[in-house]
Amino acid sequence: MARILIIDDDADFRDTLASTLESMGHDVDVVGDGREGLVALEQADVDLAFLDYLMPGRDGLSVLRTLGEGGASPRIPIIMLTAHATGENTIAAMRYGAFDHLTKPIGRDDLAAVIARAWQAKAPPAPAPAAAPDGVESEPLLVGVSDAMRAVQKTVGMAAATSVPVLIHGETGTGKDVVAHALHRASARAGMPFIAVNCAAIPAELMESELFGHRKGAFTGAVAERKGHFREAEGGTLFLDEIGDMPAAMQAKLLRVLQEQEVVPVGASQPVRVDVRVVAASHRDLAQRVADGQFRADLLYRLDVLSVRIAPLRDRREDIEPLVRHFLAGRKRIAADALAALCAYPWPGNVRQLRNAIERGVALSRTEMLTVHDLAAILPEHAAPEDVRDAPDGTTLPEAVEALERRMIRDALDVAQGNRAEAARRLGIRRQLLYRKMADYGLE
């Protein structure tokens, strides 16, 4: 079994976690702050560590960064813990070499799974990059609490520690451009340009000039030299959105640029070196387009070094409430029935459609509270689940939603024979949310 170090200032949580790990057969050491934890990590012979993110004095991220100073990775797997996971702290933890980032409370099954993965990891995490330049904006970008969104945040954090190409997959409106921007801002290139290009919006005959630039007089209308997007993004990130719509001839030229790290402007005879990180995205199934002969397989392999897959909003409904509050940005409050209706709607246009709905609701509302009436023109009748629509007269929407949630949770627990992790999976929610709702509804 493993020898495990717990670094956490919360004595109750620390003792409970230690007791659980010991009952699983592990040897456990505990310390109560970051300074002691750093000494223990540098001196003690442990196999892995659980490190709390927020602690007085020296926090967990500071400890993790110190362990990785000089380009070295932590010599053992470090599992970061937090009571309040955000996109920003998840990305930061993974970027600086954390093995994983978990949200408290942690179930026994999750502990066993992450320890097993850490135990099997033969190589340390990738080295952390130099810190992003001071003054980079810290506005939240990757809003979401679902397991699917947490996976995106972790992947972005790990990808930010490298400069390899990244391919983002997701339906239209899921926020592929937001993920690309977050990746850029989390990387060491954050102080350099971020250039976004929609490949589907550029005519085929102009794409080479747009991307690679041209010399003055290279063709009719070329009255001045143009640098092109690759050189405009020098030192930074070039985001090629809807890469699946790029013409075949340009695919071959893009492949050469990725391989050689140089571009040849239209009308020029000599290549120009470029230092650019390429992030591409598509709502299309690129593997299928390769099979159909519409996309080059070698270009796909070159772009898809790291993959980020964004689930549609209908498959991660836990993210709707935090997204709604993020889009409202304190301008208005939202009534419980309105929020329930938004959470029940399938959102075929994904996050983009939700954001537009909120903006329209804010524009139409004449009170400080956004109500379901304000959303009537936006959401069709089927926004609420059938169980809610068929509630008895006099029942409020929050009451009906609560009754529906109680029944669904009970049913899921019955089918899962009391296994909470399995019940949460069947309900499509995180275990932490299931635990909270069980406590709220007295289902302990």
Short mmCIF file of C-alpha atoms in Angstrom, two decimals:
data_model
loop_
_atom_site.label_atom_id
_atom_site.label_comp_id
_atom_site.label_asym_id
_atom_site.label_seq_id
_atom_site.Cartn_x
_atom_site.Cartn_y
_atom_site.Cartn_z
CA MET A 1 0.00 0.00 0.00
CA ALA A 2 1.01 3.63 -0.39
CA ARG A 3 2.53 6.05 2.11
CA ILE A 4 0.42 9.19 1.82
CA LEU A 5 0.90 12.75 3.11
CA ILE A 6 -2.13 14.98 3.81
CA ILE A 7 -1.55 18.75 3.92
CA ASP A 8 -4.72 20.55 5.04
CA ASP A 9 -5.52 23.22 7.65
CA ASP A 10 -9.03 21.83 8.27
CA ALA A 11 -8.42 19.45 11.16
CA ASP A 12 -11.81 17.71 10.89
CA PHE A 13 -11.45 17.03 7.18
CA ARG A 14 -7.79 16.08 7.59
CA ASP A 15 -8.56 13.54 10.30
CA THR A 16 -11.52 12.09 8.43
CA LEU A 17 -9.49 11.69 5.25
CA ALA A 18 -6.62 10.11 7.18
CA SER A 19 -8.98 7.67 8.87
CA THR A 20 -10.52 6.69 5.54
CA LEU A 21 -7.14 6.18 3.89
CA GLU A 22 -5.89 4.12 6.83
CA SER A 23 -8.99 1.94 6.65
CA MET A 24 -8.04 1.28 3.03
CA GLY A 25 -4.67 -0.03 4.19
CA HIS A 26 -2.45 3.01 3.54
CA ASP A 27 0.13 4.60 5.84
CA VAL A 28 -0.76 8.25 6.42
CA ASP A 29 1.12 11.33 7.68
CA VAL A 30 -0.64 14.66 8.27
CA VAL A 31 0.46 18.28 8.54
CA GLY A 32 -1.64 21.39 9.05
CA ASP A 33 -0.15 24.11 6.83
CA GLY A 34 1.73 24.73 3.62
CA ARG A 35 5.12 25.49 5.17
CA GLU A 36 5.20 22.24 7.14
CA GLY A 37 3.85 20.45 4.09
CA LEU A 38 6.64 21.73 1.87
CA VAL A 39 9.26 20.51 4.36
CA ALA A 40 7.56 17.13 4.60
CA LEU A 41 7.33 16.82 0.81
CA GLU A 42 11.01 17.62 0.41
CA GLN A 43 12.23 15.37 3.22
CA ALA A 44 9.73 12.57 3.85
CA ASP A 45 9.65 9.36 1.83
CA VAL A 46 6.01 9.40 0.65
CA ASP A 47 4.38 7.98 -2.47
CA LEU A 48 1.78 10.70 -3.03
CA ALA A 49 0.22 13.70 -1.30
CA PHE A 50 -3.17 15.34 -0.90
CA LEU A 51 -2.65 19.12 -0.83
CA ASP A 52 -5.35 21.64 0.10
CA TYR A 53 -5.64 24.59 -2.26
CA LEU A 54 -6.55 27.34 0.23
CA MET A 55 -4.64 27.53 3.52
CA PRO A 56 -3.54 30.49 5.66
CA GLY A 57 0.08 31.47 5.21
CA ARG A 58 1.38 29.39 2.34
CA ASP A 59 -1.39 28.01 0.12
CA GLY A 60 -1.31 24.80 -1.86
CA LEU A 61 -0.62 26.41 -5.23
CA SER A 62 2.43 28.18 -3.78
CA VAL A 63 3.70 24.84 -2.45
CA LEU A 64 3.14 23.20 -5.83
CA ARG A 65 4.94 25.99 -7.69
CA THR A 66 7.90 25.80 -5.31
CA LEU A 67 8.19 22.07 -5.90
CA GLY A 68 8.33 22.76 -9.62
CA GLU A 69 10.83 25.63 -9.57
CA GLY A 70 13.60 25.39 -12.11
CA GLY A 71 11.45 23.46 -14.58
CA ALA A 72 11.25 20.36 -12.38
CA SER A 73 7.98 18.55 -11.79
CA PRO A 74 6.88 17.40 -8.33
CA ARG A 75 8.74 14.13 -7.70
CA ILE A 76 5.55 12.47 -6.44
CA PRO A 77 1.91 12.78 -7.59
CA ILE A 78 0.26 15.76 -5.89
CA ILE A 79 -3.54 15.66 -5.68
CA MET A 80 -4.95 19.13 -5.08
CA LEU A 81 -8.07 19.51 -2.96
CA THR A 82 -10.55 22.37 -2.82
CA ALA A 83 -13.97 23.01 -1.35
CA HIS A 84 -14.83 25.40 -4.17
CA ALA A 85 -13.52 24.36 -7.57
CA THR A 86 -13.41 27.00 -10.30
CA GLY A 87 -12.08 26.92 -13.82
CA GLU A 88 -9.23 29.18 -12.77
CA ASN A 89 -7.98 27.19 -9.79
CA THR A 90 -8.37 23.90 -11.66
CA ILE A 91 -6.35 25.18 -14.64
CA ALA A 92 -3.67 26.61 -12.32
CA ALA A 93 -3.33 23.37 -10.36
CA MET A 94 -2.96 21.22 -13.47
CA ARG A 95 -0.67 23.73 -15.14
CA TYR A 96 1.82 23.57 -12.29
CA GLY A 97 2.00 19.81 -12.29
CA ALA A 98 -0.81 18.54 -10.04
CA PHE A 99 -1.69 14.93 -10.75
CA ASP A 100 -5.40 15.71 -10.27
CA HIS A 101 -7.68 18.33 -8.74
CA LEU A 102 -10.59 17.06 -6.63
CA THR A 103 -13.51 18.79 -4.94
CA LYS A 104 -14.34 18.15 -1.29
CA PRO A 105 -16.01 16.03 0.01
CA ILE A 106 -14.35 13.05 -1.66
CA GLY A 107 -16.06 9.67 -1.80
CA ARG A 108 -14.24 6.48 -0.89
CA ASP A 109 -14.54 5.17 -4.46
CA ASP A 110 -12.97 8.36 -5.82
CA LEU A 111 -10.10 8.09 -3.35
CA ALA A 112 -9.43 4.51 -4.38
CA ALA A 113 -9.57 5.44 -8.08
CA VAL A 114 -7.22 8.44 -7.90
CA ILE A 115 -4.72 6.58 -5.69
CA ALA A 116 -4.72 3.66 -8.12
CA ARG A 117 -4.04 6.00 -11.05
CA ALA A 118 -1.31 7.84 -9.14
CA TRP A 119 0.28 4.54 -8.09
CA GLN A 120 0.38 3.36 -11.69
CA ALA A 121 1.85 6.61 -13.01
CA LYS A 122 5.47 5.78 -13.76
CA ALA A 123 6.52 9.18 -15.10
CA PRO A 124 6.09 12.54 -13.35
CA PRO A 125 3.78 15.20 -14.81
CA ALA A 126 5.04 17.50 -17.54
CA PRO A 127 7.18 20.43 -16.35
CA ALA A 128 5.36 23.59 -15.44
CA PRO A 129 6.03 26.57 -17.72
CA ALA A 130 7.27 29.95 -16.73
CA ALA A 131 4.62 31.98 -14.97
CA ALA A 132 2.33 34.03 -17.18
CA PRO A 133 3.27 37.71 -17.28
CA ASP A 134 1.91 39.99 -14.57
CA GLY A 135 -1.11 42.03 -15.48
CA VAL A 136 -2.88 39.31 -17.45
CA GLU A 137 -6.63 39.55 -16.91
CA SER A 138 -8.16 37.07 -14.48
CA GLU A 139 -11.82 37.31 -15.52
CA PRO A 140 -13.42 33.86 -15.29
CA LEU A 141 -13.71 32.20 -18.69
CA LEU A 142 -14.40 28.49 -18.18
CA VAL A 143 -17.53 28.67 -16.04
CA GLY A 144 -18.96 25.32 -15.00
CA VAL A 145 -19.07 22.73 -12.22
CA SER A 146 -20.07 19.55 -14.07
CA ASP A 147 -17.73 16.59 -14.38
CA ALA A 148 -17.54 17.27 -18.13
CA MET A 149 -16.51 20.89 -17.62
CA ARG A 150 -14.06 19.99 -14.88
CA ALA A 151 -12.41 17.60 -17.35
CA VAL A 152 -12.11 20.47 -19.85
CA GLN A 153 -10.58 22.73 -17.19
CA LYS A 154 -8.03 20.08 -16.21
CA THR A 155 -7.06 19.41 -19.82
CA VAL A 156 -6.63 23.14 -20.48
CA GLY A 157 -4.40 23.40 -17.41
CA MET A 158 -2.18 20.54 -18.58
CA ALA A 159 -2.12 21.83 -22.17
CA ALA A 160 -1.09 25.29 -20.94
CA ALA A 161 2.20 23.80 -19.73
CA THR A 162 3.15 22.94 -23.32
CA SER A 163 3.20 24.58 -26.75
CA VAL A 164 1.93 21.61 -28.76
CA PRO A 165 -1.09 21.98 -31.09
CA VAL A 166 -4.51 21.49 -29.51
CA LEU A 167 -7.74 20.43 -31.25
CA ILE A 168 -11.04 21.44 -29.65
CA HIS A 169 -14.15 19.41 -30.50
CA GLY A 170 -17.70 20.53 -29.76
CA GLU A 171 -21.07 21.44 -31.19
CA THR A 172 -21.75 24.95 -32.44
CA GLY A 173 -22.23 27.32 -29.52
CA THR A 174 -20.49 25.23 -26.85
CA GLY A 175 -17.71 27.79 -26.40
CA LYS A 176 -14.76 26.43 -28.37
CA ASP A 177 -13.40 29.96 -28.77
CA VAL A 178 -13.70 30.54 -25.02
CA VAL A 179 -11.66 27.39 -24.33
CA ALA A 180 -9.00 28.50 -26.83
CA HIS A 181 -8.78 31.93 -25.19
CA ALA A 182 -8.57 30.37 -21.72
CA LEU A 183 -5.76 28.10 -22.90
CA HIS A 184 -3.83 31.08 -24.25
CA ARG A 185 -4.28 33.10 -21.06
CA ALA A 186 -3.15 30.20 -18.87
CA SER A 187 0.01 29.64 -20.90
CA ALA A 188 3.39 31.38 -20.88
CA ARG A 189 2.30 33.07 -24.14
CA ALA A 190 -0.43 35.04 -22.35
CA GLY A 191 1.27 38.40 -22.85
CA MET A 192 1.60 37.85 -26.61
CA PRO A 193 -1.10 38.12 -29.33
CA PHE A 194 -4.14 35.88 -29.52
CA ILE A 195 -5.43 35.85 -33.11
CA ALA A 196 -8.73 34.11 -33.92
CA VAL A 197 -9.58 33.15 -37.50
CA ASN A 198 -12.85 31.65 -38.70
CA CYS A 199 -11.79 29.41 -41.59
CA ALA A 200 -15.40 29.05 -42.78
CA ALA A 201 -15.73 32.82 -43.26
CA ILE A 202 -12.71 33.34 -45.56
CA PRO A 203 -13.14 32.80 -49.32
CA ALA A 204 -10.89 29.98 -50.56
CA GLU A 205 -9.00 32.26 -52.95
CA LEU A 206 -8.06 34.66 -50.12
CA MET A 207 -7.20 32.19 -47.39
CA GLU A 208 -3.50 31.79 -48.24
CA SER A 209 -2.99 35.55 -48.18
CA GLU A 210 -5.00 35.93 -44.97
CA LEU A 211 -2.99 33.29 -43.13
CA PHE A 212 0.50 33.65 -44.60
CA GLY A 213 0.47 37.26 -45.88
CA HIS A 214 1.56 38.62 -49.25
CA ARG A 215 4.08 40.95 -50.86
CA LYS A 216 3.07 44.21 -52.41
CA GLY A 217 2.05 43.61 -56.04
CA ALA A 218 1.80 39.84 -55.60
CA PHE A 219 -1.64 39.91 -57.25
CA THR A 220 -4.19 42.40 -58.48
CA GLY A 221 -5.29 44.50 -55.53
CA ALA A 222 -2.22 43.79 -53.40
CA VAL A 223 -1.37 47.47 -53.03
CA ALA A 224 0.55 46.99 -49.79
CA GLU A 225 2.36 44.21 -47.99
CA ARG A 226 0.31 42.13 -45.56
CA LYS A 227 1.85 40.18 -42.69
CA GLY A 228 -0.87 37.53 -42.44
CA HIS A 229 -2.33 36.00 -39.30
CA PHE A 230 0.58 33.65 -38.58
CA ARG A 231 3.06 36.51 -38.33
CA GLU A 232 0.54 38.71 -36.51
CA ALA A 233 0.35 35.99 -33.84
CA GLU A 234 4.14 35.78 -33.48
CA GLY A 235 5.04 34.52 -30.02
CA GLY A 236 1.39 33.94 -29.18
CA THR A 237 -1.54 31.75 -30.18
CA LEU A 238 -3.35 31.38 -33.52
CA PHE A 239 -6.87 29.99 -33.15
CA LEU A 240 -8.17 28.37 -36.35
CA ASP A 241 -11.89 27.95 -35.82
CA GLU A 242 -13.94 25.64 -38.06
CA ILE A 243 -10.77 24.04 -39.40
CA GLY A 244 -12.93 21.33 -40.98
CA ASP A 245 -14.08 23.84 -43.62
CA MET A 246 -10.55 24.63 -44.82
CA PRO A 247 -10.08 23.90 -48.57
CA ALA A 248 -7.97 20.85 -49.43
CA ALA A 249 -5.21 22.90 -51.08
CA MET A 250 -4.80 25.02 -47.96
CA GLN A 251 -4.74 21.94 -45.74
CA ALA A 252 -1.52 20.80 -47.45
CA LYS A 253 0.06 24.24 -47.00
CA LEU A 254 -0.99 24.44 -43.35
CA LEU A 255 0.54 21.02 -42.73
CA ARG A 256 3.87 22.25 -44.09
CA VAL A 257 3.75 25.32 -41.82
CA LEU A 258 3.11 23.15 -38.78
CA GLN A 259 5.98 20.85 -39.71
CA GLU A 260 8.54 23.49 -40.69
CA GLN A 261 7.47 26.38 -38.44
CA GLU A 262 7.76 28.82 -41.34
CA VAL A 263 5.45 30.53 -43.82
CA VAL A 264 5.97 31.70 -47.38
CA PRO A 265 3.97 34.89 -48.09
CA VAL A 266 2.20 35.02 -51.45
CA GLY A 267 4.61 36.51 -53.99
CA ALA A 268 7.69 35.81 -51.84
CA SER A 269 10.46 33.34 -52.60
CA GLN A 270 11.94 32.98 -49.12
CA PRO A 271 10.19 31.48 -46.08
CA VAL A 272 9.74 33.41 -42.85
CA ARG A 273 10.21 31.67 -39.50
CA VAL A 274 7.27 31.86 -37.08
CA ASP A 275 6.86 30.97 -33.42
CA VAL A 276 3.15 30.38 -33.02
CA ARG A 277 1.06 27.92 -31.02
CA VAL A 278 -1.81 26.64 -33.18
CA VAL A 279 -5.15 25.79 -31.56
CA ALA A 280 -7.82 24.50 -33.94
CA ALA A 281 -11.50 23.76 -33.47
CA SER A 282 -14.37 22.20 -35.37
CA HIS A 283 -17.99 21.28 -34.81
CA ARG A 284 -17.59 18.60 -37.48
CA ASP A 285 -16.45 15.02 -36.97
CA LEU A 286 -12.98 15.37 -38.51
CA ALA A 287 -12.30 11.63 -38.37
CA GLN A 288 -15.41 11.09 -40.50
CA ARG A 289 -14.31 13.82 -42.90
CA VAL A 290 -10.98 12.03 -43.24
CA ALA A 291 -12.86 8.82 -44.06
CA ASP A 292 -14.93 10.74 -46.62
CA GLY A 293 -11.79 12.17 -48.24
CA GLN A 294 -12.60 15.75 -47.23
CA PHE A 295 -9.82 16.25 -44.67
CA ARG A 296 -6.19 15.18 -44.66
CA ALA A 297 -5.39 12.44 -42.17
CA ASP A 298 -1.82 13.71 -41.69
CA LEU A 299 -3.08 17.20 -40.86
CA LEU A 300 -5.55 15.77 -38.35
CA TYR A 301 -2.75 13.86 -36.63
CA ARG A 302 -0.60 16.99 -36.56
CA LEU A 303 -3.38 19.15 -35.08
CA ASP A 304 -4.77 16.59 -32.66
CA VAL A 305 -1.74 16.26 -30.38
CA LEU A 306 -3.93 17.21 -27.42
CA SER A 307 -7.73 17.04 -27.58
CA VAL A 308 -10.36 18.99 -25.68
CA ARG A 309 -13.94 17.78 -26.01
CA ILE A 310 -16.74 20.11 -24.90
CA ALA A 311 -20.01 18.38 -24.10
CA PRO A 312 -23.26 20.03 -25.28
CA LEU A 313 -25.08 22.03 -22.62
CA ARG A 314 -27.98 19.54 -22.53
CA ASP A 315 -25.54 16.92 -21.22
CA ARG A 316 -24.18 19.11 -18.42
CA ARG A 317 -27.20 20.85 -16.94
CA GLU A 318 -25.34 21.49 -13.68
CA ASP A 319 -23.49 24.24 -15.54
CA ILE A 320 -26.62 26.18 -16.47
CA GLU A 321 -27.10 27.92 -13.11
CA PRO A 322 -23.48 29.15 -12.76
CA LEU A 323 -23.55 30.24 -16.41
CA VAL A 324 -26.79 32.15 -15.89
CA ARG A 325 -25.38 33.97 -12.87
CA HIS A 326 -22.15 34.67 -14.77
CA PHE A 327 -24.08 36.17 -17.70
CA LEU A 328 -26.30 38.23 -15.39
CA ALA A 329 -23.11 39.66 -13.82
CA GLY A 330 -25.05 41.18 -10.93
CA ARG A 331 -27.24 43.30 -13.21
CA LYS A 332 -30.40 41.51 -12.10
CA ARG A 333 -31.48 38.73 -9.79
CA ILE A 334 -33.33 35.71 -11.14
CA ALA A 335 -36.47 34.12 -9.70
CA ALA A 336 -36.39 30.44 -8.76
CA ASP A 337 -39.09 29.51 -11.27
CA ALA A 338 -37.21 31.29 -14.07
CA LEU A 339 -33.98 29.51 -13.17
CA ALA A 340 -35.80 26.16 -13.06
CA ALA A 341 -37.24 26.79 -16.52
CA LEU A 342 -33.79 27.65 -17.88
CA CYS A 343 -32.29 24.52 -16.32
CA ALA A 344 -35.02 22.34 -17.87
CA TYR A 345 -34.70 23.71 -21.41
CA PRO A 346 -32.64 21.54 -23.86
CA TRP A 347 -30.63 24.47 -25.36
CA PRO A 348 -30.02 23.22 -28.91
CA GLY A 349 -27.83 26.30 -29.47
CA ASN A 350 -25.80 25.52 -26.35
CA VAL A 351 -24.07 28.21 -24.28
CA ARG A 352 -24.34 30.82 -27.03
CA GLN A 353 -28.13 30.46 -27.07
CA LEU A 354 -28.29 30.63 -23.27
CA ARG A 355 -26.23 33.81 -23.22
CA ASN A 356 -28.43 35.43 -25.86
CA ALA A 357 -31.54 34.40 -23.91
CA ILE A 358 -30.20 36.04 -20.75
CA GLU A 359 -29.26 39.22 -22.60
CA ARG A 360 -32.72 39.39 -24.17
CA GLY A 361 -34.39 38.74 -20.82
CA VAL A 362 -32.34 41.50 -19.16
CA ALA A 363 -33.26 43.90 -21.97
CA LEU A 364 -37.00 43.12 -21.75
CA SER A 365 -37.34 42.97 -17.96
CA ARG A 366 -38.53 46.14 -16.22
CA THR A 367 -37.84 44.99 -12.66
CA GLU A 368 -34.78 44.01 -10.66
CA MET A 369 -35.87 40.36 -10.80
CA LEU A 370 -35.77 38.28 -13.98
CA THR A 371 -38.97 36.21 -13.87
CA VAL A 372 -40.36 33.33 -15.88
CA HIS A 373 -42.68 35.86 -17.49
CA ASP A 374 -39.66 37.71 -18.87
CA LEU A 375 -38.53 34.45 -20.48
CA ALA A 376 -41.92 33.52 -21.93
CA ALA A 377 -41.01 34.81 -25.37
CA ILE A 378 -37.69 32.98 -25.26
CA LEU A 379 -38.56 29.53 -23.93
CA PRO A 380 -41.29 27.31 -25.38
CA GLU A 381 -43.83 25.56 -23.16
CA HIS A 382 -41.75 22.38 -22.98
CA ALA A 383 -38.99 24.21 -21.12
CA ALA A 384 -40.23 22.64 -17.90
CA PRO A 385 -40.26 18.85 -17.51
CA GLU A 386 -43.59 17.09 -18.00
CA ASP A 387 -43.79 16.22 -14.28
CA VAL A 388 -43.56 19.94 -13.49
CA ARG A 389 -46.10 20.99 -16.13
CA ASP A 390 -48.61 18.46 -14.80
CA ALA A 391 -48.30 19.56 -11.16
CA PRO A 392 -51.58 20.14 -9.25
CA ASP A 393 -53.13 23.57 -9.32
CA GLY A 394 -51.69 25.84 -6.68
CA THR A 395 -48.28 24.18 -6.77
CA THR A 396 -45.45 26.59 -7.45
CA LEU A 397 -42.74 25.69 -9.94
CA PRO A 398 -40.02 25.42 -7.26
CA GLU A 399 -42.26 23.06 -5.27
CA ALA A 400 -42.92 20.93 -8.33
CA VAL A 401 -39.23 20.82 -9.26
CA GLU A 402 -38.35 19.82 -5.69
CA ALA A 403 -40.90 16.99 -5.78
CA LEU A 404 -39.52 15.81 -9.11
CA GLU A 405 -35.93 15.88 -7.82
CA ARG A 406 -36.90 13.94 -4.68
CA ARG A 407 -38.56 11.22 -6.73
CA MET A 408 -35.72 10.98 -9.25
CA ILE A 409 -33.08 10.80 -6.51
CA ARG A 410 -35.01 8.08 -4.65
CA ASP A 411 -35.48 6.11 -7.89
CA ALA A 412 -31.80 6.41 -8.81
CA LEU A 413 -30.69 5.29 -5.34
CA ASP A 414 -33.08 2.34 -5.48
CA VAL A 415 -31.78 1.23 -8.88
CA ALA A 416 -28.17 1.72 -7.70
CA GLN A 417 -28.92 -0.21 -4.49
CA GLY A 418 -27.79 2.74 -2.39
CA ASN A 419 -24.51 3.33 -4.26
CA ARG A 420 -24.35 7.11 -4.36
CA ALA A 421 -21.65 7.30 -7.01
CA GLU A 422 -23.72 5.13 -9.35
CA ALA A 423 -26.89 7.09 -8.54
CA ALA A 424 -25.14 10.37 -9.39
CA ARG A 425 -23.93 8.87 -12.67
CA ARG A 426 -27.47 7.79 -13.56
CA LEU A 427 -28.81 11.24 -12.71
CA GLY A 428 -26.07 12.93 -14.74
CA ILE A 429 -24.88 15.07 -11.82
CA ARG A 430 -21.76 15.25 -9.66
CA ARG A 431 -21.74 13.30 -6.41
CA GLN A 432 -21.20 16.49 -4.40
CA LEU A 433 -24.45 17.90 -5.81
CA LEU A 434 -26.25 14.63 -5.03
CA TYR A 435 -24.98 14.72 -1.42
CA ARG A 436 -26.15 18.31 -1.04
CA LYS A 437 -29.61 17.62 -2.43
CA MET A 438 -29.99 14.50 -0.29
CA ALA A 439 -29.20 16.61 2.77
CA ASP A 440 -31.58 19.37 1.66
CA TYR A 441 -34.41 16.91 1.08
CA GLY A 442 -33.75 14.82 4.20
CA LEU A 443 -32.82 11.71 2.24
CA GLU A 444 -29.71 10.85 4.26
#
